Short mmCIF file of C-alpha atoms in Angstrom, two decimals:
data_model
loop_
_atom_site.label_atom_id
_atom_site.label_comp_id
_atom_site.label_asym_id
_atom_site.label_seq_id
_atom_site.Cartn_x
_atom_site.Cartn_y
_atom_site.Cartn_z
CA MET Z 1 -15.37 9.15 8.83
CA PRO Z 2 -11.69 9.00 7.83
CA LYS Z 3 -9.45 7.19 10.29
CA VAL Z 4 -6.33 8.34 12.09
CA ARG Z 5 -4.16 5.56 13.45
CA THR Z 6 -1.60 6.35 16.11
CA ARG Z 7 1.41 4.24 16.93
CA ILE Z 8 3.79 4.03 19.82
CA TRP Z 9 6.91 2.11 18.84
CA ASN Z 10 9.44 1.14 21.49
CA GLY Z 11 7.99 3.81 23.77
CA GLU Z 12 8.29 6.60 21.20
CA SER Z 13 5.46 8.50 19.58
CA ALA Z 14 4.97 8.72 15.84
CA LYS Z 15 7.45 10.77 13.79
CA TYR Z 16 5.79 10.65 10.37
CA VAL Z 17 2.38 10.89 8.77
CA HIS Z 18 1.43 9.46 5.39
CA LEU Z 19 -1.79 8.98 3.47
CA LYS Z 20 -3.92 5.87 3.81
CA LEU Z 21 -5.67 5.25 0.54
CA ASP Z 22 -8.93 3.36 0.13
CA GLY Z 23 -7.40 0.28 -1.44
CA HIS Z 24 -6.11 -3.22 -0.81
CA TYR Z 25 -2.94 -4.09 1.10
CA THR Z 26 -0.53 -5.58 -1.42
CA LYS Z 27 2.93 -7.14 -1.16
CA ILE Z 28 5.26 -7.24 -4.17
CA VAL Z 29 8.09 -9.74 -3.75
CA THR Z 30 11.17 -9.72 -5.97
CA GLU Z 31 12.61 -13.08 -5.03
CA LEU Z 32 16.32 -13.93 -4.92
CA SER Z 33 15.81 -15.83 -8.16
CA GLY Z 34 14.43 -12.68 -9.83
CA LYS Z 35 10.87 -14.01 -9.93
CA VAL Z 36 8.31 -11.30 -9.08
CA THR Z 37 5.06 -12.14 -7.29
CA VAL Z 38 2.18 -9.92 -6.16
CA TRP Z 39 0.24 -10.98 -3.07
CA THR Z 40 -2.93 -9.78 -1.37
CA SER Z 41 -3.35 -9.85 2.40
CA HIS Z 42 -5.23 -13.21 2.26
CA PRO Z 43 -2.57 -14.25 0.78
CA THR Z 44 -3.65 -14.71 -2.82
CA ASP Z 45 -1.18 -14.60 -5.71
CA ILE Z 46 -2.48 -12.00 -8.18
CA THR Z 47 0.71 -11.72 -10.25
CA ALA Z 48 -0.87 -12.91 -13.50
CA ARG Z 49 -3.58 -10.23 -13.27
CA CYS Z 50 -0.98 -7.48 -12.63
CA ARG Z 51 1.60 -8.24 -15.31
CA ASN Z 52 0.40 -5.58 -17.79
CA TYR Z 53 0.50 -2.65 -15.38
CA GLY Z 54 3.34 -0.15 -15.65
CA TRP Z 55 3.73 0.07 -11.85
CA LEU Z 56 4.96 -3.52 -11.78
CA ARG Z 57 7.72 -3.07 -14.41
CA PRO Z 58 10.36 -1.60 -12.04
CA HIS Z 59 10.18 -4.79 -9.97
CA TYR Z 60 11.27 -6.81 -13.02
CA ALA Z 61 13.86 -4.35 -14.33
CA ARG Z 62 15.42 -2.51 -11.41
CA VAL Z 63 14.49 -3.62 -7.90
CA PRO Z 64 17.21 -5.68 -6.19
CA PHE Z 65 16.50 -9.39 -5.84
CA GLY Z 66 15.22 -10.27 -2.37
CA THR Z 67 13.19 -7.05 -1.96
CA VAL Z 68 9.66 -7.02 -0.49
CA VAL Z 69 7.61 -3.85 -1.04
CA LEU Z 70 4.36 -3.23 0.87
CA GLY Z 71 1.70 -0.87 -0.40
CA GLU Z 72 -1.84 -0.15 -1.53
CA LEU Z 73 -3.46 -1.36 -4.73
CA TYR Z 74 -6.18 1.20 -5.50
CA VAL Z 75 -8.22 3.11 -8.06
CA ALA Z 76 -7.93 6.85 -7.34
CA GLY Z 77 -11.23 8.35 -6.20
CA ARG Z 78 -12.96 4.95 -6.09
CA PRO Z 79 -13.75 2.68 -3.12
CA ALA Z 80 -11.57 -0.31 -2.25
CA SER Z 81 -14.38 -2.58 -3.42
CA ASP Z 82 -13.57 -1.54 -7.01
CA VAL Z 83 -10.05 -3.02 -6.87
CA LYS Z 84 -11.23 -6.58 -7.56
CA THR Z 85 -13.31 -5.38 -10.52
CA ALA Z 86 -10.37 -3.31 -11.78
CA LEU Z 87 -8.15 -6.41 -11.68
CA ALA Z 88 -10.72 -8.63 -13.37
CA GLU Z 89 -11.51 -6.08 -16.10
CA GLU Z 90 -7.92 -4.76 -16.42
CA TRP Z 91 -8.76 -1.13 -15.70
CA GLN Z 92 -5.80 1.06 -16.61
CA ALA Z 93 -6.66 3.30 -13.63
CA LEU Z 94 -5.49 0.60 -11.19
CA GLN Z 95 -2.43 1.88 -9.31
CA PHE Z 96 0.08 0.76 -6.70
CA SER Z 97 1.78 3.01 -4.15
CA ALA Z 98 4.28 1.76 -1.58
CA PHE Z 99 4.26 2.64 2.10
CA ALA Z 100 7.06 0.36 3.35
CA VAL Z 101 9.91 -1.90 2.25
CA GLU Z 102 9.73 -4.98 4.44
CA THR Z 103 13.30 -5.99 3.69
CA MET Z 104 14.77 -2.71 5.01
CA PRO Z 105 15.62 -2.46 8.72
CA ILE Z 106 12.49 -1.83 10.79
CA CYS Z 107 14.14 1.24 12.31
CA ALA Z 108 15.02 2.78 8.91
CA PRO Z 109 13.89 6.40 8.71
CA LEU Z 110 10.96 6.94 6.35
CA GLU Z 111 13.22 9.29 4.35
CA ASP Z 112 15.41 6.27 3.51
CA VAL Z 113 12.42 4.15 2.52
CA ALA Z 114 11.07 6.91 0.27
CA THR Z 115 14.53 7.39 -1.28
CA PHE Z 116 14.79 3.65 -1.98
CA CYS Z 117 11.41 3.66 -3.73
CA THR Z 118 12.25 6.77 -5.75
CA LYS Z 119 15.59 5.25 -6.81
CA TYR Z 120 13.78 2.22 -8.23
CA SER Z 121 10.83 4.15 -9.76
CA ILE Z 122 8.29 2.83 -7.25
CA ASP Z 123 5.52 5.29 -6.39
CA PHE Z 124 5.63 6.09 -2.65
CA LEU Z 125 2.62 7.42 -0.75
CA PRO Z 126 2.80 11.11 0.18
CA TRP Z 127 4.28 11.58 3.65
CA ARG Z 128 5.99 14.11 5.88
CA ARG Z 129 7.52 14.50 9.33
CA ILE Z 130 5.14 15.41 12.13
CA THR Z 131 5.75 18.81 13.66
CA ASP Z 132 4.91 20.04 17.16
CA GLY Z 133 2.10 22.17 15.73
CA ASP Z 134 0.30 19.29 14.01
CA THR Z 135 -3.10 18.31 15.33
CA VAL Z 136 -5.47 15.55 14.27
CA GLU Z 137 -8.06 18.18 13.35
CA ALA Z 138 -5.63 20.09 11.12
CA LEU Z 139 -4.55 16.90 9.36
CA MET Z 140 -8.14 15.86 8.71
CA GLU Z 141 -8.97 19.29 7.25
CA LYS Z 142 -6.19 18.74 4.68
CA LEU Z 143 -7.20 15.18 3.79
CA PRO Z 144 -7.14 14.90 -0.03
CA TYR Z 145 -10.15 13.62 -1.93
CA GLY Z 146 -10.08 9.84 -2.22
CA ALA Z 147 -7.87 9.27 0.81
CA GLU Z 148 -9.19 7.12 3.64
CA GLY Z 149 -7.17 8.83 6.35
CA TYR Z 150 -3.63 8.98 7.66
CA VAL Z 151 -1.23 6.52 9.19
CA LEU Z 152 1.13 7.82 11.84
CA LYS Z 153 4.49 6.07 12.05
#
């Protein structure tokens, strides 16, 4: 069953909802020196296996030095267990979508995070503001194929 995660931050309820894909948590670091590294949650450096993917190019060409982008490494419509195989066999279907920029202020509105990612050609997970009429049931009815659930922020 797809998951819905709620969050209370500093006593406030969630303001946003975005998709949670069935993938692997991934951190892309553009260091102050300009070196780019890709890390899994373990942390394991998988940079060498990611170098040929188009989604990594903006981090070399455009993203400001010192930026850390958090996201999901996934294969659309496939389970998270396929990500390791996709990396090993260099599947072109392997994708990365951001859900946060760790180096932005923690209180930055999600609109600002999405704008940052768009500015630097980084795919950002679909999201929107929560409205008073939103219910968990209504969100789950609209869950796109291949999504694991939603994250409320």
